[in-house]
Amino acid sequence: MSTARGKIPTMRLDRLLANLGYGSRREAQALVAAALVTLDGETVAKADLHVPVTPDLQRRMLIEGVPLDPPPPLILIMHKPLGVVCSHREPGRSVYALLPPRWARRDPAISTIGRLDKETSGLLLMTDDGGLLHRIISPKADIAKRYLVTLECSLRGNEADIFASGNMLIEGEAKPLLPASLEVIAPTLCWLTIREGRYHQVRSMFEATGNHVIALHRDRIGGLDLPEDMAAGAYRILTDVELGLVMDRR
Ligand code: URA
């Protein structure tokens, strides 16, 4: 993408379309040659046209009569359903399969911002913006994540103190966990808010107290709640206001 100080970033149309997953550059050139690409209502004649890569391009450009896919940077909010994995490497259906197939061919690629286990549901963020991803998952960001935890056995009563202590160790880790906060809802139901994202952290914390997590759901990141009207499996573009809430540490 060519940029100059103070100028709008531009990119060659064939490259932009290829990066958005519409096909190879040659296939993108063929779309233009077949008069299937319009900008501001006019057919685009040349695939080497430099187009401004701004959020409104999506409204201004049509491909085969359909608005262009959102250009980068793309930030998504998803209600992750149970039973899907967050990694390309893990076996099984992944959260990426819930997105339009063309988005799997985007460059830069879309990644999850942190991961939820296969059997955890709830608020998941995804982005193609590597800088943003690191800003959110970095321990320095200190962003809280809240989980609704259903337990096999009743809480004993000392878990809140253990989790808040800042010196709890979980199996296989030498570094103590940062203080976490527990709010009891019922003997086998609670909220747990953690400020880091170690592997299977919530499950391991309860295992360490002799209990077992039977259901786990993340409903909040920073100050952003999973919208109540968002069905499991649904996703959409995160608004700027919502991104501001994510960065709010709470
Ligand atoms: N902690 C876990 O144990 N699992 C998750 O999916 C998220 C946090």
mmCIF file of N, CA and C and ligand atoms in Angstrom, residues 80 86 115-121 145 147 192 194 196-205 213 216-218, ligand 1:
data_model
loop_
_atom_site.group_PDB
_atom_site.id
_atom_site.type_symbol
_atom_site.label_atom_id
_atom_site.label_comp_id
_atom_site.label_asym_id
_atom_site.label_seq_id
_atom_site.Cartn_x
_atom_site.Cartn_y
_atom_site.Cartn_z
ATOM 1 N N LYS A 80 -18.534 -16.835 20.012
ATOM 2 C CA LYS A 80 -17.997 -18.164 19.682
ATOM 3 C C LYS A 80 -18.932 -19.240 20.229
ATOM 4 N N CYS A 86 -10.154 -22.420 17.981
ATOM 5 C CA CYS A 86 -9.686 -21.075 17.593
ATOM 6 C C CYS A 86 -8.376 -21.119 16.822
ATOM 7 N N ARG A 115 -7.332 -16.803 22.549
ATOM 8 C CA ARG A 115 -8.094 -17.997 22.155
ATOM 9 C C ARG A 115 -9.056 -18.415 23.247
ATOM 10 N N LEU A 116 -10.118 -19.068 22.831
ATOM 11 C CA LEU A 116 -11.008 -19.758 23.767
ATOM 12 C C LEU A 116 -10.918 -21.248 23.447
ATOM 13 N N ASP A 117 -11.020 -22.086 24.468
ATOM 14 C CA ASP A 117 -10.989 -23.538 24.247
ATOM 15 C C ASP A 117 -12.183 -23.964 23.391
ATOM 16 N N LYS A 118 -12.047 -25.148 22.830
ATOM 17 C CA LYS A 118 -13.151 -25.698 22.018
ATOM 18 C C LYS A 118 -14.456 -25.697 22.809
ATOM 19 N N GLU A 119 -14.378 -26.069 24.089
ATOM 20 C CA GLU A 119 -15.607 -26.165 24.895
ATOM 21 C C GLU A 119 -15.862 -24.914 25.740
ATOM 22 N N THR A 120 -15.365 -23.766 25.275
ATOM 23 C CA THR A 120 -15.705 -22.474 25.900
ATOM 24 C C THR A 120 -16.473 -21.666 24.860
ATOM 25 N N SER A 121 -17.536 -20.991 25.299
ATOM 26 C CA SER A 121 -18.305 -20.144 24.385
ATOM 27 C C SER A 121 -18.082 -18.678 24.776
ATOM 28 N N LYS A 145 -10.728 -9.900 31.571
ATOM 29 C CA LYS A 145 -11.620 -10.792 30.827
ATOM 30 C C LYS A 145 -12.487 -11.520 31.843
ATOM 31 N N TYR A 147 -15.367 -14.343 32.934
ATOM 32 C CA TYR A 147 -15.932 -15.645 32.559
ATOM 33 C C TYR A 147 -17.041 -16.042 33.524
ATOM 34 N N LEU A 192 -15.531 -15.198 37.125
ATOM 35 C CA LEU A 192 -14.101 -15.057 37.413
ATOM 36 C C LEU A 192 -13.524 -14.054 36.430
ATOM 37 N N ILE A 194 -10.074 -12.393 35.028
ATOM 38 C CA ILE A 194 -8.607 -12.556 35.010
ATOM 39 C C ILE A 194 -8.009 -11.476 34.103
ATOM 40 N N GLU A 196 -4.867 -11.932 32.486
ATOM 41 C CA GLU A 196 -3.854 -12.501 31.593
ATOM 42 C C GLU A 196 -4.528 -13.649 30.851
ATOM 43 N N GLY A 197 -3.786 -14.351 30.033
ATOM 44 C CA GLY A 197 -4.443 -15.375 29.206
ATOM 45 C C GLY A 197 -3.569 -16.601 29.065
ATOM 46 N N ARG A 198 -3.306 -17.261 30.216
ATOM 47 C CA ARG A 198 -2.490 -18.474 30.132
ATOM 48 C C ARG A 198 -3.332 -19.638 29.602
ATOM 49 N N TYR A 199 -2.628 -20.656 29.157
ATOM 50 C CA TYR A 199 -3.282 -21.817 28.537
ATOM 51 C C TYR A 199 -4.266 -22.475 29.522
ATOM 52 N N HIS A 200 -5.511 -22.622 29.131
ATOM 53 C CA HIS A 200 -6.549 -23.246 29.970
ATOM 54 C C HIS A 200 -6.587 -22.625 31.365
ATOM 55 N N GLN A 201 -6.376 -21.312 31.444
ATOM 56 C CA GLN A 201 -6.146 -20.695 32.760
ATOM 57 C C GLN A 201 -7.294 -20.903 33.739
ATOM 58 N N VAL A 202 -8.518 -20.620 33.302
ATOM 59 C CA VAL A 202 -9.644 -20.681 34.252
ATOM 60 C C VAL A 202 -9.851 -22.127 34.716
ATOM 61 N N ARG A 203 -9.820 -23.046 33.763
ATOM 62 C CA ARG A 203 -10.011 -24.465 34.138
ATOM 63 C C ARG A 203 -8.904 -24.899 35.110
ATOM 64 N N SER A 204 -7.657 -24.495 34.798
ATOM 65 C CA SER A 204 -6.532 -24.905 35.668
ATOM 66 C C SER A 204 -6.659 -24.307 37.059
ATOM 67 N N MET A 205 -7.158 -23.075 37.144
ATOM 68 C CA MET A 205 -7.292 -22.445 38.469
ATOM 69 C C MET A 205 -8.252 -23.241 39.342
ATOM 70 N N VAL A 213 -14.330 -27.470 36.168
ATOM 71 C CA VAL A 213 -15.225 -26.587 35.397
ATOM 72 C C VAL A 213 -16.041 -27.441 34.434
ATOM 73 N N LEU A 216 -17.999 -23.093 30.560
ATOM 74 C CA LEU A 216 -17.241 -21.840 30.637
ATOM 75 C C LEU A 216 -17.687 -20.931 29.493
ATOM 76 N N HIS A 217 -17.964 -19.673 29.861
ATOM 77 C CA HIS A 217 -18.477 -18.715 28.888
ATOM 78 C C HIS A 217 -17.850 -17.359 29.180
ATOM 79 N N ARG A 218 -17.219 -16.725 28.187
ATOM 80 C CA ARG A 218 -16.657 -15.383 28.399
ATOM 81 C C ARG A 218 -17.688 -14.353 27.943
HETATM 82 N N1 URA B 1 -9.539 -20.231 30.458
HETATM 83 C C1 URA B 1 -9.781 -21.507 30.090
HETATM 84 O O1 URA B 1 -9.504 -22.425 30.840
HETATM 85 N N2 URA B 1 -10.348 -21.713 28.890
HETATM 86 C C2 URA B 1 -10.694 -20.736 28.043
HETATM 87 O O2 URA B 1 -11.220 -20.998 26.964
HETATM 88 C C3 URA B 1 -10.427 -19.409 28.440
HETATM 89 C C4 URA B 1 -9.844 -19.189 29.660
#
